[in-house]
Coordinates of C-alpha atoms in Angstrom, one line a residue:
M650 CA 63.6 38.2 53.3
D651 CA 61.6 38.4 50.6
A652 CA 58.8 36.6 53.6
L653 CA 59.6 39.0 55.7
T654 CA 59.4 42.4 53.2
V655 CA 55.9 41.2 52.2
G656 CA 54.5 40.2 54.8
I657 CA 55.4 43.7 56.6
G658 CA 54.7 46.2 53.9
N659 CA 51.0 44.1 53.1
T660 CA 49.6 43.6 56.0
R661 CA 48.5 44.9 59.0
V662 CA 51.3 45.0 60.7
N663 CA 52.1 47.1 63.6
W664 CA 54.4 45.4 65.7
V665 CA 57.7 44.0 65.4
L666 CA 59.5 41.3 68.0
D667 CA 63.2 41.3 67.3
A668 CA 64.3 38.1 69.3
D669 CA 68.0 36.8 69.3
I670 CA 68.6 33.7 71.4
A671 CA 71.7 34.3 73.9
R672 CA 75.0 31.8 73.4
F673 CA 73.0 29.6 71.0
F674 CA 75.8 28.2 69.4
D675 CA 77.8 27.1 73.1
A676 CA 73.8 26.1 74.8
V677 CA 72.3 24.1 71.8
D678 CA 72.2 20.8 73.0
H679 CA 73.3 18.7 70.1
D680 CA 71.1 15.3 71.0
W681 CA 68.0 17.6 70.3
L682 CA 69.4 18.1 66.7
I683 CA 70.4 14.8 66.0
R684 CA 67.0 13.6 67.2
F685 CA 65.2 16.2 64.4
V686 CA 67.3 15.4 61.8
E687 CA 66.6 11.5 62.5
H688 CA 62.9 12.9 61.5
R689 CA 64.2 13.1 57.8
V690 CA 67.2 11.2 57.2
G691 CA 67.1 7.5 58.2
D692 CA 70.2 6.4 57.2
R693 CA 72.6 5.4 60.6
R694 CA 75.9 6.2 58.6
V695 CA 74.4 9.7 57.5
I696 CA 73.5 10.2 61.7
R697 CA 76.9 9.0 62.6
L698 CA 79.0 11.0 60.3
I699 CA 77.0 14.2 61.3
R700 CA 77.2 13.1 65.0
K701 CA 81.3 13.3 64.6
W702 CA 80.9 16.8 62.7
L703 CA 79.4 18.0 65.8
K704 CA 82.0 16.8 68.1
A705 CA 84.9 17.4 65.9
G706 CA 87.2 20.3 67.2
V707 CA 89.3 22.8 65.2
M708 CA 92.8 23.8 66.0
E709 CA 93.3 27.5 65.8
D710 CA 96.6 29.1 67.9
A711 CA 96.6 26.2 70.3
E712 CA 93.2 26.5 70.9
V713 CA 90.3 24.0 70.0
T714 CA 86.9 24.8 69.1
R715 CA 84.4 23.5 67.9
P716 CA 82.8 24.4 64.4
E717 CA 79.6 26.7 63.7
V718 CA 78.7 26.0 60.4
I719 CA 77.1 22.2 61.0
T720 CA 75.4 23.6 63.9
L721 CA 74.0 26.6 61.7
A722 CA 73.0 24.4 59.3
L723 CA 71.1 21.7 61.5
A724 CA 69.6 24.4 63.7
G725 CA 68.1 26.4 61.1
E726 CA 66.4 23.5 59.6
H727 CA 65.7 21.2 62.4
L728 CA 65.5 23.1 65.8
P729 CA 61.8 22.9 67.1
A730 CA 62.4 25.8 69.4
L731 CA 62.5 27.6 66.2
R732 CA 58.9 25.9 64.7
L733 CA 57.3 29.3 65.3
R734 CA 54.3 28.5 63.4
S735 CA 53.1 25.9 65.7
L736 CA 54.1 28.3 68.7
G737 CA 52.0 30.5 67.4
G738 CA 49.0 29.0 67.2
A739 CA 50.0 27.9 70.7
V740 CA 49.8 31.5 71.8
A741 CA 46.4 32.1 70.5
T742 CA 44.2 30.5 73.3
P743 CA 42.0 32.1 73.1
P744 CA 42.3 33.0 69.1
C745 CA 44.0 35.9 69.0
P746 CA 42.3 38.3 66.5
G747 CA 44.7 40.1 65.1
E748 CA 47.0 38.8 62.5
R749 CA 50.7 36.9 63.4
H750 CA 53.5 36.8 60.8
P751 CA 56.5 34.5 62.6
G752 CA 59.9 34.0 60.9
A753 CA 63.0 32.8 61.9
L754 CA 67.1 31.8 61.2
C755 CA 68.8 29.7 63.5
R756 CA 69.2 32.3 66.1
D757 CA 67.6 35.3 64.7
I758 CA 64.0 35.6 65.4
V759 CA 61.5 38.3 63.8
A760 CA 58.0 38.4 64.0
G761 CA 55.3 40.6 63.3
F762 CA 52.1 41.3 64.7
E763 CA 49.1 43.5 64.2
H764 CA 48.3 44.4 68.3
Q765 CA 50.9 44.5 71.2
A766 CA 48.8 42.1 73.3
D767 CA 49.6 39.4 70.4
A768 CA 53.1 40.3 70.6
E769 CA 53.5 39.7 74.3
R770 CA 51.7 37.1 74.4
F771 CA 53.9 35.9 71.8
Q772 CA 57.2 36.9 73.3
A773 CA 56.5 35.0 76.8
E774 CA 55.2 31.2 75.2
L775 CA 58.7 31.8 73.1
R776 CA 60.4 32.2 76.3
D777 CA 58.8 29.4 77.6
R778 CA 59.3 26.9 74.2
L779 CA 63.1 27.9 74.4
A780 CA 63.6 27.0 78.4
Q781 CA 62.1 22.8 77.4
F782 CA 65.5 23.3 75.4
A783 CA 68.0 24.9 77.0
L784 CA 68.1 28.1 75.6
I785 CA 67.1 31.8 76.9
L786 CA 66.8 35.1 74.3
H787 CA 69.0 37.6 74.8
P788 CA 68.1 40.3 77.4
D789 CA 69.9 43.1 75.5
K790 CA 69.2 42.1 71.9
T791 CA 65.7 41.5 72.1
R792 CA 63.1 44.1 71.5
L793 CA 59.5 44.7 71.2
I794 CA 59.1 48.0 69.0
Q795 CA 56.3 49.6 67.4
F796 CA 56.7 49.0 63.3
G797 CA 55.1 49.3 60.1
R798 CA 52.6 51.4 58.3
R799 CA 50.6 53.2 60.9
A800 CA 53.9 52.9 63.3
A801 CA 55.4 56.3 61.8
E802 CA 51.5 58.2 62.2
E803 CA 50.6 56.6 65.6
R804 CA 54.1 57.7 67.3
E805 CA 54.3 61.1 66.1
R806 CA 50.3 61.4 67.5
A807 CA 52.4 60.0 70.9
G808 CA 55.2 62.6 70.4
L809 CA 57.9 59.5 70.6
G810 CA 59.4 60.4 67.5
K811 CA 60.4 57.8 64.3
P812 CA 60.0 53.9 64.2
E813 CA 62.8 52.4 65.8
T814 CA 64.8 50.4 63.2
F815 CA 66.2 46.2 63.1
D816 CA 68.2 44.4 62.0
F817 CA 67.9 41.0 60.2
L818 CA 70.0 38.7 57.4
G819 CA 72.4 42.3 57.1
F820 CA 70.2 44.9 56.9
T821 CA 68.7 47.5 58.5
H822 CA 64.4 47.8 58.0
I823 CA 63.1 51.4 58.1
C824 CA 59.8 52.7 57.9
G825 CA 59.8 55.0 55.2
Q826 CA 57.6 56.0 52.3
S827 CA 57.6 56.2 48.6
R828 CA 57.4 59.0 46.1
R829 CA 53.5 58.7 46.2
G830 CA 53.5 58.9 49.7
R831 CA 52.7 55.3 50.7
F832 CA 54.2 53.0 53.3
L833 CA 57.6 51.6 52.1
L834 CA 60.5 49.2 53.8
F835 CA 63.4 50.5 53.0
R836 CA 66.2 48.0 53.7
R837 CA 70.0 49.1 54.1
T838 CA 73.3 47.5 54.5
R839 CA 74.0 47.4 58.0
R840 CA 76.5 49.9 58.9
D841 CA 79.0 47.6 61.5
R842 CA 79.0 44.8 58.0
K843 CA 79.9 47.2 55.5
W844 CA 82.6 49.2 58.0
A845 CA 83.7 45.1 58.4
K846 CA 83.8 44.7 54.9
V847 CA 85.9 47.9 54.2
R848 CA 88.3 47.3 56.9
E849 CA 89.3 44.0 55.3
V850 CA 89.7 45.3 51.8
K851 CA 92.1 47.6 53.6
E852 CA 94.4 45.0 54.8
E853 CA 94.5 43.0 51.8
L854 CA 95.1 46.4 49.3
R855 CA 97.8 47.3 51.6
R856 CA 99.1 43.5 51.2
R857 CA 98.5 43.9 47.6
M858 CA 100.1 47.4 47.3
H859 CA 102.9 46.4 44.8
D860 CA 101.1 44.6 43.1
P861 CA 100.0 45.3 39.0
I862 CA 97.1 47.8 38.9
P863 CA 95.0 45.9 36.6
S864 CA 95.7 42.3 39.5
Q865 CA 94.7 45.1 41.6
G866 CA 91.8 46.4 39.9
Q867 CA 90.6 42.6 38.7
W868 CA 90.5 41.8 42.7
L869 CA 88.7 44.8 43.8
R870 CA 86.2 44.1 40.8
Q871 CA 85.7 40.5 42.5
V872 CA 85.3 42.1 46.1
M873 CA 82.8 44.3 44.5
A874 CA 80.8 41.7 42.7
G875 CA 80.0 39.7 45.5
F876 CA 78.9 42.8 47.7
F877 CA 76.5 43.5 45.0
A878 CA 75.3 40.3 44.6
Y879 CA 73.7 40.7 48.2
H880 CA 73.3 43.8 48.9
A881 CA 72.1 45.0 45.3
V882 CA 68.0 45.5 46.4
P883 CA 65.5 47.6 45.7
T884 CA 66.5 51.4 48.3
N885 CA 69.6 50.0 48.9
L886 CA 71.6 52.0 46.1
D887 CA 72.6 54.8 48.1
A888 CA 74.6 52.3 50.4
L889 CA 75.9 50.6 47.5
A890 CA 77.5 53.7 45.9
A891 CA 78.8 54.6 49.3
F892 CA 80.8 51.2 49.7
R893 CA 82.1 52.1 45.9
Y894 CA 83.3 55.5 46.9
H895 CA 84.4 54.6 50.0
I896 CA 86.9 51.2 47.8
M897 CA 88.2 54.1 45.6
V898 CA 89.3 56.3 48.7
L899 CA 91.1 53.5 49.6
W900 CA 92.7 52.8 46.2
M901 CA 93.5 55.9 45.5
H902 CA 95.6 55.6 49.2
T903 CA 97.2 52.8 48.5
L904 CA 98.3 53.8 45.1
T905 CA 99.7 57.1 46.5
R906 CA 102.0 55.0 49.1
R907 CA 103.6 52.7 46.8
S908 CA 106.2 55.8 45.6
Q909 CA 107.4 59.0 47.1
K910 CA 106.8 60.6 44.1
D911 CA 103.5 59.0 43.0
R912 CA 100.6 61.7 42.1
T913 CA 97.9 59.9 41.9
G914 CA 94.6 62.3 42.4
W915 CA 91.3 61.6 42.0
D916 CA 90.8 62.4 38.0
R917 CA 93.6 58.8 37.6
I918 CA 91.2 57.3 40.2
N919 CA 88.0 58.1 38.4
R920 CA 89.5 56.4 35.1
L921 CA 90.5 53.2 36.9
A922 CA 87.0 53.1 38.9
D923 CA 85.2 53.3 35.4
Q924 CA 87.7 50.2 33.8
W925 CA 87.5 48.2 36.8
L926 CA 85.0 48.7 39.7
P927 CA 81.3 48.1 38.7
R928 CA 78.5 51.1 39.1
P929 CA 76.2 50.1 41.6
R930 CA 72.8 49.2 40.3
I931 CA 70.0 47.1 41.8
L932 CA 70.2 43.2 40.8
H933 CA 67.6 41.8 42.5
P934 CA 63.5 42.1 41.8
R935 CA 61.2 43.8 43.9
P936 CA 60.0 41.4 46.9
N937 CA 56.5 41.1 46.0
Q938 CA 56.9 40.4 42.5
R939 CA 60.0 37.3 43.2
F940 CA 57.9 36.5 46.4
A941 CA 54.8 36.2 44.1
V942 CA 56.4 34.2 41.5
K943 CA 57.8 31.4 44.1
H944 CA 54.4 31.3 46.4
Q945 CA 52.0 31.9 43.4
G946 CA 48.5 31.0 44.5
G947 CA 49.2 30.7 48.2
S948 CA 50.0 27.2 47.5
R949 CA 53.1 25.1 46.3
M950 CA 50.9 23.8 43.2
R951 CA 51.6 26.4 40.5
E952 CA 48.3 28.5 39.5
C953 CA 47.8 30.7 36.4
R954 CA 45.8 33.4 36.9
T955 CA 43.2 34.7 34.0
S956 CA 40.4 37.2 33.4
C957 CA 37.5 34.1 33.4
S958 CA 38.5 32.8 37.2
V959 CA 39.2 35.1 40.1
R960 CA 41.9 32.1 41.8
G961 CA 43.2 31.1 38.2
C962 CA 43.1 26.7 37.6
P963 CA 45.6 24.4 38.8
V964 CA 48.7 23.5 35.7
M965 CA 49.7 20.4 37.6
G966 CA 53.9 20.4 36.1
I967 CA 52.1 21.1 32.5
P968 CA 54.2 23.5 30.4
T969 CA 52.5 26.7 29.7
A970 CA 53.7 26.0 26.1
I971 CA 52.0 22.5 25.8
L972 CA 48.9 24.2 27.1
E973 CA 48.9 26.6 24.3
H974 CA 49.4 24.6 22.0
L975 CA 46.5 22.6 22.9
G976 CA 44.4 25.6 22.7
A977 CA 44.4 27.2 26.0
P978 CA 44.5 30.8 26.4
N979 CA 47.7 32.0 29.1
G980 CA 47.6 28.0 29.8
C981 CA 44.5 27.6 32.0
T982 CA 43.2 24.3 31.2
S983 CA 39.9 25.6 32.3
C984 CA 39.8 27.7 29.2
M985 CA 40.4 24.9 26.4
P986 CA 37.8 24.4 23.6
K987 CA 35.4 21.9 23.9
T988 CA 36.1 19.0 21.8

């Protein structure tokens, strides 16, 4: 998700293709999954276990269904239909003049383009590629939208209103502006995911209605900590505060229903919330910072950037402390004193 945010925010992305594969878990071909697993796994015993796992069923309410966990894990890593880097090259014939930034996670595909023509050609080629593996794009959930740093300006000039939004990995991505007036990609928790979690907490609180308050508070703290651990990204503080408020309202209603004489009000709930519920705060670094650390220098080999070099020099796995001990400032081997 960091790569998507950095790609849209720092490159010339003006169009976004938000694609969804229809009935992916029902239509995916297990033979293709196994064939691509075999490219990395040579142990036939492991392959046999994976085949059994794919065919194994789970019985719930007298109905047998196939599990999606193993299919999700294998498809997100090995499904050839989602090898979008090679697909982007296939579309560029002749080469597309604009930038392309494809990415995918299992059945959800998001790709950014500089020109609309490139996006339309990519979508057509993607449809053909998926058809080779008996997969199709969802006609209603697949959209090509104008999205990026120039989308708001161009749509306002054309009288089309604000840019559309798209959902990916539990977040709604929105075109916005920073306090300095620069383009900023906002990521907000999807409303349906947030309300689904609120309803889940409501049902569990009803079951725990007569538990001691410390027990309820400890459980709610764990729930909110888990929610914040994923959703506490920059630009999403308002959604975190709203989620905490809804949890406080549910907790107050639960306590007032424990007895007809209970008079729990906001004063008591605020004290309990301060004691048990974590306050909303951003836990994740900004995407460009974390992406730069993971992909420093644009290569898997780590590089150190110094004032003496534009690209820096590879440290080749040597700890920085050792290089500095040898006399290399900032761990740069090219700056080591000559002996």
